[in-house]
Short mmCIF file of C-alpha atoms in Angstrom, two decimals:
data_model
loop_
_atom_site.label_atom_id
_atom_site.label_comp_id
_atom_site.label_asym_id
_atom_site.label_seq_id
_atom_site.Cartn_x
_atom_site.Cartn_y
_atom_site.Cartn_z
CA MET A 1 171.22 73.53 63.16
CA GLY A 2 167.81 75.19 63.90
CA GLU A 3 164.74 73.64 65.62
CA PRO A 4 162.00 72.42 63.24
CA ASN A 5 159.09 74.94 63.04
CA THR A 6 156.43 72.60 64.41
CA ALA A 7 154.03 75.57 65.34
CA ALA A 8 153.46 76.36 61.67
CA GLN A 9 152.25 72.91 60.75
CA PRO A 10 149.30 71.06 62.53
CA SER A 11 150.55 68.18 64.50
CA GLN A 12 147.10 66.43 64.78
CA GLU A 13 144.51 65.56 62.18
CA PHE A 14 141.69 67.54 63.59
CA GLU A 15 143.92 70.62 63.69
CA LYS A 16 144.05 70.64 59.88
CA VAL A 17 140.39 71.66 59.90
CA LEU A 18 141.10 74.86 61.93
CA ALA A 19 144.19 75.96 59.75
CA ASN A 20 142.15 78.25 57.50
CA SER A 21 139.35 79.08 60.00
CA SER A 22 138.62 82.73 61.02
CA THR A 23 140.57 84.32 63.75
CA GLU A 24 138.14 87.12 64.52
CA VAL A 25 136.88 87.44 68.17
CA ALA A 26 133.14 86.72 68.57
CA SER A 27 131.08 89.96 68.88
CA PHE A 28 127.34 90.78 69.53
CA ASP A 29 125.18 92.62 67.11
CA THR A 30 125.46 96.21 68.19
CA HIS A 31 123.33 97.91 65.47
CA GLU A 32 121.47 100.89 66.62
CA LYS A 33 117.87 100.24 67.73
CA THR A 34 115.08 102.22 66.21
CA PRO A 35 113.02 104.63 68.40
CA LEU A 36 110.13 102.09 68.27
CA GLN A 37 112.35 99.29 69.41
CA LYS A 38 113.75 101.54 72.25
CA LEU A 39 110.16 102.25 73.31
CA GLN A 40 109.28 98.65 73.13
CA HIS A 41 112.21 97.70 75.45
CA PHE A 42 111.33 100.59 77.80
CA LEU A 43 107.74 99.39 78.21
CA HIS A 44 108.91 95.82 78.67
CA SER A 45 111.29 96.84 81.60
CA SER A 46 108.74 99.26 83.00
CA PRO A 47 105.30 97.66 82.83
CA ALA A 48 103.49 100.35 84.82
CA ALA A 49 104.57 103.15 82.33
CA VAL A 50 101.72 102.64 79.97
CA PRO A 51 98.91 102.83 82.46
CA LEU A 52 100.70 105.77 84.19
CA ILE A 53 100.81 107.66 80.81
CA VAL A 54 97.09 106.97 80.14
CA LEU A 55 96.18 108.08 83.62
CA VAL A 56 98.06 111.32 83.29
CA LEU A 57 96.61 111.98 79.80
CA SER A 58 93.08 111.29 81.05
CA LEU A 59 93.42 113.71 84.00
CA ILE A 60 94.76 116.34 81.66
CA GLY A 61 92.06 115.76 79.14
CA PHE A 62 89.17 115.88 81.57
CA GLY A 63 90.71 118.70 83.40
CA ALA A 64 91.01 120.70 80.18
CA ILE A 65 87.32 120.03 79.47
CA LEU A 66 85.79 120.44 82.88
CA GLY A 67 88.25 122.79 84.54
CA GLY A 68 88.00 123.45 88.25
CA LYS A 69 84.88 121.22 88.64
CA PHE A 70 87.02 118.17 87.94
CA PHE A 71 90.52 119.40 89.19
CA SER A 72 89.46 120.02 92.79
CA ALA A 73 90.69 118.36 95.99
CA PHE A 74 87.27 116.87 96.60
CA SER A 75 86.95 115.39 93.16
CA MET A 76 90.36 113.87 93.18
CA THR A 77 89.82 112.18 96.62
CA LEU A 78 86.31 111.07 95.45
CA ILE A 79 87.99 109.06 92.73
CA LEU A 80 90.22 107.39 95.30
CA GLN A 81 87.18 106.60 97.47
CA GLN A 82 85.26 105.05 94.50
CA VAL A 83 88.25 102.70 93.51
CA ALA A 84 89.28 101.82 97.04
CA ILE A 85 87.36 98.42 96.90
CA VAL A 86 88.43 97.68 93.38
CA GLY A 87 92.09 98.43 94.30
CA ILE A 88 92.03 96.08 97.30
CA VAL A 89 90.41 93.31 95.34
CA GLY A 90 92.70 94.06 92.33
CA ALA A 91 95.65 93.43 94.61
CA ALA A 92 94.44 90.02 95.32
CA GLN A 93 93.82 89.44 91.66
CA THR A 94 97.23 90.67 90.71
CA LEU A 95 98.98 88.06 92.88
CA VAL A 96 97.04 85.38 91.03
CA VAL A 97 97.51 86.77 87.60
CA LEU A 98 101.28 87.08 88.09
CA THR A 99 101.30 83.30 88.57
CA ALA A 100 99.63 82.88 85.22
CA GLY A 101 96.33 82.17 86.89
CA ILE A 102 92.95 84.04 87.15
CA ASP A 103 90.57 84.28 90.08
CA LEU A 104 86.90 84.78 89.13
CA SER A 105 85.71 84.30 92.73
CA VAL A 106 87.38 87.31 94.30
CA GLY A 107 84.16 89.41 94.41
CA ALA A 108 82.13 86.55 95.83
CA ILE A 109 84.68 85.78 98.50
CA MET A 110 84.70 89.53 99.49
CA VAL A 111 80.92 89.69 99.88
CA LEU A 112 80.72 86.30 101.74
CA SER A 113 83.43 87.54 104.26
CA SER A 114 81.60 90.66 104.80
CA VAL A 115 78.32 88.79 105.38
CA VAL A 116 80.15 86.44 107.84
CA MET A 117 81.49 89.46 109.80
CA GLY A 118 77.95 90.93 110.02
CA GLN A 119 76.09 87.78 110.74
CA PHE A 120 78.56 86.41 113.35
CA ALA A 121 78.28 89.71 115.21
CA PHE A 122 74.45 90.07 115.02
CA ARG A 123 73.02 86.56 114.67
CA TYR A 124 75.40 84.80 117.09
CA GLY A 125 76.26 87.68 119.34
CA LEU A 126 80.04 87.19 118.88
CA PRO A 127 82.33 90.14 119.75
CA PRO A 128 82.66 92.28 116.65
CA THR A 129 86.47 91.91 116.66
CA LEU A 130 86.23 88.14 116.72
CA SER A 131 83.48 88.36 113.92
CA VAL A 132 86.07 90.20 111.78
CA LEU A 133 88.59 87.50 112.37
CA CYS A 134 86.01 84.83 111.42
CA GLY A 135 85.44 86.73 108.02
CA PHE A 136 89.15 86.63 107.44
CA GLY A 137 89.16 82.93 108.13
CA ILE A 138 86.45 82.23 105.61
CA GLY A 139 88.37 84.31 103.01
CA ALA A 140 91.55 82.45 103.62
CA LEU A 141 89.71 79.03 103.55
CA CYS A 142 88.16 79.89 100.10
CA GLY A 143 91.48 80.93 98.74
CA TYR A 144 93.20 77.79 100.20
CA ILE A 145 90.61 75.55 98.38
CA ASN A 146 91.22 77.33 95.14
CA GLY A 147 94.87 77.07 95.59
CA THR A 148 94.78 73.39 96.52
CA LEU A 149 92.61 72.51 93.50
CA VAL A 150 94.86 74.48 91.13
CA ALA A 151 98.29 73.40 92.50
CA ARG A 152 97.68 69.71 93.79
CA MET A 153 94.96 68.57 91.41
CA LYS A 154 96.26 70.50 88.41
CA LEU A 155 92.84 72.01 87.47
CA PRO A 156 92.73 75.08 85.32
CA PRO A 157 92.43 78.22 87.47
CA PHE A 158 89.54 79.64 85.19
CA ILE A 159 87.42 76.53 85.89
CA VAL A 160 88.31 76.16 89.57
CA THR A 161 87.52 79.79 90.40
CA LEU A 162 84.41 79.93 88.12
CA GLY A 163 83.01 77.05 90.10
CA MET A 164 84.07 78.60 93.40
CA TRP A 165 82.39 81.79 92.31
CA GLN A 166 79.09 80.03 91.86
CA ILE A 167 79.47 78.04 95.10
CA VAL A 168 80.34 81.06 97.26
CA LEU A 169 77.75 83.20 95.63
CA ALA A 170 74.96 80.65 96.27
CA SER A 171 76.33 80.09 99.91
CA ASN A 172 76.24 83.85 100.46
CA PHE A 173 72.50 84.14 99.64
CA LEU A 174 71.49 80.97 101.32
CA TYR A 175 73.36 81.76 104.58
CA SER A 176 72.33 85.41 104.76
CA ALA A 177 68.71 84.65 103.58
CA ASN A 178 69.22 87.81 101.47
CA GLU A 179 68.95 89.97 104.56
CA THR A 180 70.69 93.28 104.76
CA ILE A 181 72.07 94.54 108.27
CA ARG A 182 71.21 98.24 108.43
CA SER A 183 73.88 100.82 108.87
CA GLN A 184 72.18 102.29 111.99
CA ASP A 185 72.33 98.85 113.74
CA ILE A 186 75.91 98.41 112.91
CA ALA A 187 76.91 101.92 114.18
CA ALA A 188 75.11 101.22 117.52
CA ASN A 189 76.30 97.77 118.18
CA ALA A 190 79.33 96.83 116.03
CA PRO A 191 80.95 100.13 114.95
CA ILE A 192 84.33 98.47 114.15
CA LEU A 193 82.71 96.89 111.08
CA GLN A 194 82.43 100.46 109.68
CA PHE A 195 86.01 101.27 110.60
CA PHE A 196 87.19 101.78 106.98
CA GLY A 197 84.32 104.26 106.25
CA GLN A 198 85.71 106.75 108.74
CA SER A 199 87.71 109.49 107.15
CA ILE A 200 90.24 112.33 107.76
CA ARG A 201 90.20 115.70 106.04
CA PHE A 202 92.80 118.03 104.62
CA GLY A 203 90.89 121.09 103.64
CA ASN A 204 88.36 119.85 100.97
CA ALA A 205 90.27 116.52 100.43
CA VAL A 206 88.65 113.62 102.21
CA PHE A 207 90.64 110.41 102.74
CA THR A 208 88.67 107.46 104.00
CA TYR A 209 90.54 104.77 105.98
CA GLY A 210 89.58 102.36 103.11
CA VAL A 211 91.68 104.50 100.74
CA ILE A 212 94.55 104.65 103.16
CA VAL A 213 94.63 100.90 103.62
CA MET A 214 94.41 100.40 99.81
CA VAL A 215 97.42 102.61 99.28
CA LEU A 216 99.35 100.92 102.20
CA LEU A 217 98.48 97.39 100.79
CA VAL A 218 99.61 98.31 97.30
CA CYS A 219 102.86 99.66 98.56
CA VAL A 220 103.57 96.64 100.92
CA LEU A 221 102.88 94.26 98.09
CA TRP A 222 105.07 96.31 95.67
CA TYR A 223 107.96 95.99 98.11
CA VAL A 224 107.43 92.18 98.68
CA LEU A 225 107.10 91.46 94.99
CA ASN A 226 110.18 93.52 93.95
CA ARG A 227 112.46 93.30 96.94
CA THR A 228 112.01 89.87 98.37
CA ALA A 229 112.84 86.32 97.34
CA TRP A 230 109.25 85.30 97.75
CA GLY A 231 108.21 88.08 95.31
CA ARG A 232 110.78 86.76 92.74
CA HIS A 233 109.37 83.34 93.09
CA VAL A 234 105.87 84.56 92.30
CA TYR A 235 107.16 86.04 89.01
CA ALA A 236 109.25 82.96 88.36
CA VAL A 237 106.23 80.64 88.79
CA GLY A 238 104.21 82.85 86.37
CA ASP A 239 107.00 83.07 83.89
CA ASP A 240 108.03 79.37 83.60
CA PRO A 241 106.81 76.94 86.43
CA ASP A 242 109.06 74.16 85.13
CA ALA A 243 112.16 76.32 85.26
CA ALA A 244 111.20 77.72 88.65
CA GLU A 245 110.83 74.08 89.86
CA LEU A 246 114.26 73.24 88.58
CA ALA A 247 115.55 76.36 90.32
CA GLY A 248 114.38 75.00 93.65
CA VAL A 249 111.09 76.84 94.02
CA ASP A 250 108.28 74.76 95.49
CA VAL A 251 105.69 75.68 92.82
CA LYS A 252 102.73 73.83 94.38
CA ARG A 253 103.18 75.43 97.79
CA MET A 254 103.83 78.82 96.20
CA LEU A 255 100.43 78.54 94.34
CA VAL A 256 98.58 77.52 97.55
CA ILE A 257 100.12 80.43 99.43
CA VAL A 258 99.25 82.96 96.69
CA TYR A 259 95.59 81.89 96.48
CA THR A 260 95.28 81.83 100.22
CA LEU A 261 96.82 85.26 100.47
CA SER A 262 94.30 86.39 97.66
CA GLY A 263 91.39 85.16 99.86
CA LEU A 264 92.72 87.04 102.91
CA ILE A 265 92.95 90.32 100.86
CA CYS A 266 89.42 89.75 99.59
CA ALA A 267 88.22 89.52 103.26
CA LEU A 268 89.94 92.81 103.91
CA ALA A 269 88.08 94.12 100.92
CA GLY A 270 84.90 92.83 102.41
CA TRP A 271 85.62 94.66 105.64
CA ALA A 272 86.32 97.82 103.72
CA LEU A 273 83.11 97.35 101.80
CA ILE A 274 81.02 97.49 105.01
CA GLY A 275 82.68 100.79 105.68
CA ARG A 276 82.11 102.12 102.23
CA ILE A 277 78.36 101.31 102.00
CA GLY A 278 77.69 101.46 105.73
CA SER A 279 75.67 98.22 105.83
CA VAL A 280 76.21 94.52 105.39
CA SER A 281 74.54 93.54 102.10
CA PRO A 282 74.77 90.18 100.40
CA THR A 283 74.01 91.81 97.00
CA ALA A 284 76.96 94.37 97.23
CA GLY A 285 80.07 94.14 95.09
CA GLN A 286 78.59 91.75 92.58
CA PHE A 287 80.85 92.99 89.71
CA ALA A 288 84.11 93.21 91.80
CA ASN A 289 85.53 90.14 89.96
CA ILE A 290 85.17 91.71 86.57
CA GLU A 291 86.27 95.16 87.91
CA SER A 292 89.44 93.69 89.39
CA ILE A 293 90.31 91.98 86.12
CA THR A 294 89.72 95.24 84.33
CA ALA A 295 92.13 97.03 86.58
CA VAL A 296 94.80 94.39 86.21
CA VAL A 297 94.55 94.37 82.40
CA ILE A 298 94.41 97.99 81.97
CA GLY A 299 97.31 98.20 84.47
CA GLY A 300 99.52 96.34 82.06
CA ILE A 301 99.93 93.07 84.00
CA SER A 302 100.26 90.19 81.51
CA LEU A 303 97.49 87.63 81.68
CA PHE A 304 100.08 85.12 80.61
CA GLY A 305 101.88 85.70 83.99
CA GLY A 306 105.28 86.60 85.03
CA ARG A 307 105.28 90.23 83.87
CA GLY A 308 103.66 93.43 85.37
CA SER A 309 103.61 95.76 88.41
CA ILE A 310 101.09 96.05 91.12
CA LEU A 311 101.44 99.71 90.75
CA GLY A 312 100.09 99.37 87.28
CA MET A 313 96.96 97.74 88.70
CA LEU A 314 96.36 100.70 90.93
CA PHE A 315 96.88 103.05 87.84
CA GLY A 316 94.41 100.87 86.02
CA ALA A 317 91.86 101.21 88.69
CA LEU A 318 92.35 105.10 88.86
CA ILE A 319 91.97 105.19 85.10
CA VAL A 320 88.42 103.64 85.33
CA GLY A 321 87.63 106.04 88.31
CA VAL A 322 88.77 108.98 86.25
CA PHE A 323 86.59 108.07 83.24
CA SER A 324 83.64 107.26 85.32
CA LEU A 325 83.73 110.59 87.31
CA GLY A 326 84.76 112.67 84.25
CA LEU A 327 81.96 111.38 82.03
CA ARG A 328 79.47 111.66 84.76
CA LEU A 329 80.39 115.37 85.28
CA MET A 330 80.09 115.83 81.59
CA GLY A 331 76.47 114.55 81.68
CA THR A 332 77.10 111.78 79.15
CA ASP A 333 75.23 108.51 79.20
CA PRO A 334 76.90 105.96 81.63
CA GLN A 335 77.08 103.42 78.81
CA TRP A 336 79.91 105.52 77.30
CA THR A 337 81.98 104.73 80.31
CA TYR A 338 81.62 100.94 79.62
CA LEU A 339 82.33 101.48 75.91
CA LEU A 340 85.57 103.36 76.54
CA ILE A 341 86.78 100.94 79.29
CA GLY A 342 85.99 98.08 76.88
CA LEU A 343 88.25 99.76 74.27
CA LEU A 344 90.96 100.32 76.84
CA ILE A 345 90.95 96.56 77.71
CA ILE A 346 91.39 95.44 74.20
CA ILE A 347 94.07 98.02 73.54
CA ALA A 348 95.87 97.05 76.70
CA VAL A 349 95.97 93.40 75.77
CA ALA A 350 97.23 94.30 72.23
CA VAL A 351 99.97 96.48 73.64
CA ASP A 352 100.90 93.63 76.12
CA GLN A 353 101.23 91.23 73.14
CA TRP A 354 103.48 93.72 71.34
CA ILE A 355 105.65 94.25 74.28
CA ARG A 356 106.06 90.56 74.90
CA LYS A 357 107.69 90.18 71.56
CA VAL A 358 110.87 91.65 73.20
CA ALA A 359 111.15 88.59 75.30
CA ALA A 360 110.33 86.11 72.56
#
């Protein structure tokens, strides 16, 4: 006598529901992506690609129009010299923007730091090296205050840094009495302040130490942001602070560190600014905050945080430099430069919104 076939009949009530259900294995949608979708995914995974393409096309375009006058070693390195300060301040701005913040005070902190370096050396007679360190201290302090107000008091970064911009700008003029320390006096008594204005030559190519430190800074920050846990935490805070907090990231501490580091980098830019213009001027670099945001936006770094590459910021700064020099060599009205850069900013934000749909 055979065993009853119990496997063919459901033995429990809930198993009856599954008797006629599908037995196919779950599968993912594998339809072929369109070329436009592939491009969208590529740009999402390579945020520096768009500004790099624009940079190459702008170089080719101006090179075709101007020929050897534009494509010369001197002109190419001149572009680097012109964007060195913006590149350094842009690195500070990049760190803040990656955390979904914005820093409108970077330019003012840069100038105040440079003024402190000069005034401490000439008004108080401190050793120039110590004066430079004091300038870095002021930059870090301003950044720390910004970070504390944003992280601990939950104030909007835009409002905090807008207020800090006004406070630092006023403090700068009040403290310096709007006096400029002349280049000749610095060269005679505190030459270290002009260190980043020194240069090395390779034929007709001229590389100032300010250009070199900008490139080194961007390379170091690229490595830190892409190859270290700290860098991944920066992106995580900008992408979703609540999720980052649940993953064990101390978001408040992270924000304070980022803003403080931004202030330190601004102080470095202030030191480089002295080398660039030769003197200590409280009116120099007034538009550095706007120029740094321009480089960040054109560089493909999302203002919503969590996405972008610091290399893109450098490419964005170089794009502005290429347009400025190219249009100047063509003899056009300088206003065309601002018009085209304004268009690039709007287009860059629109492209960023389009790319972000991949992650939506």
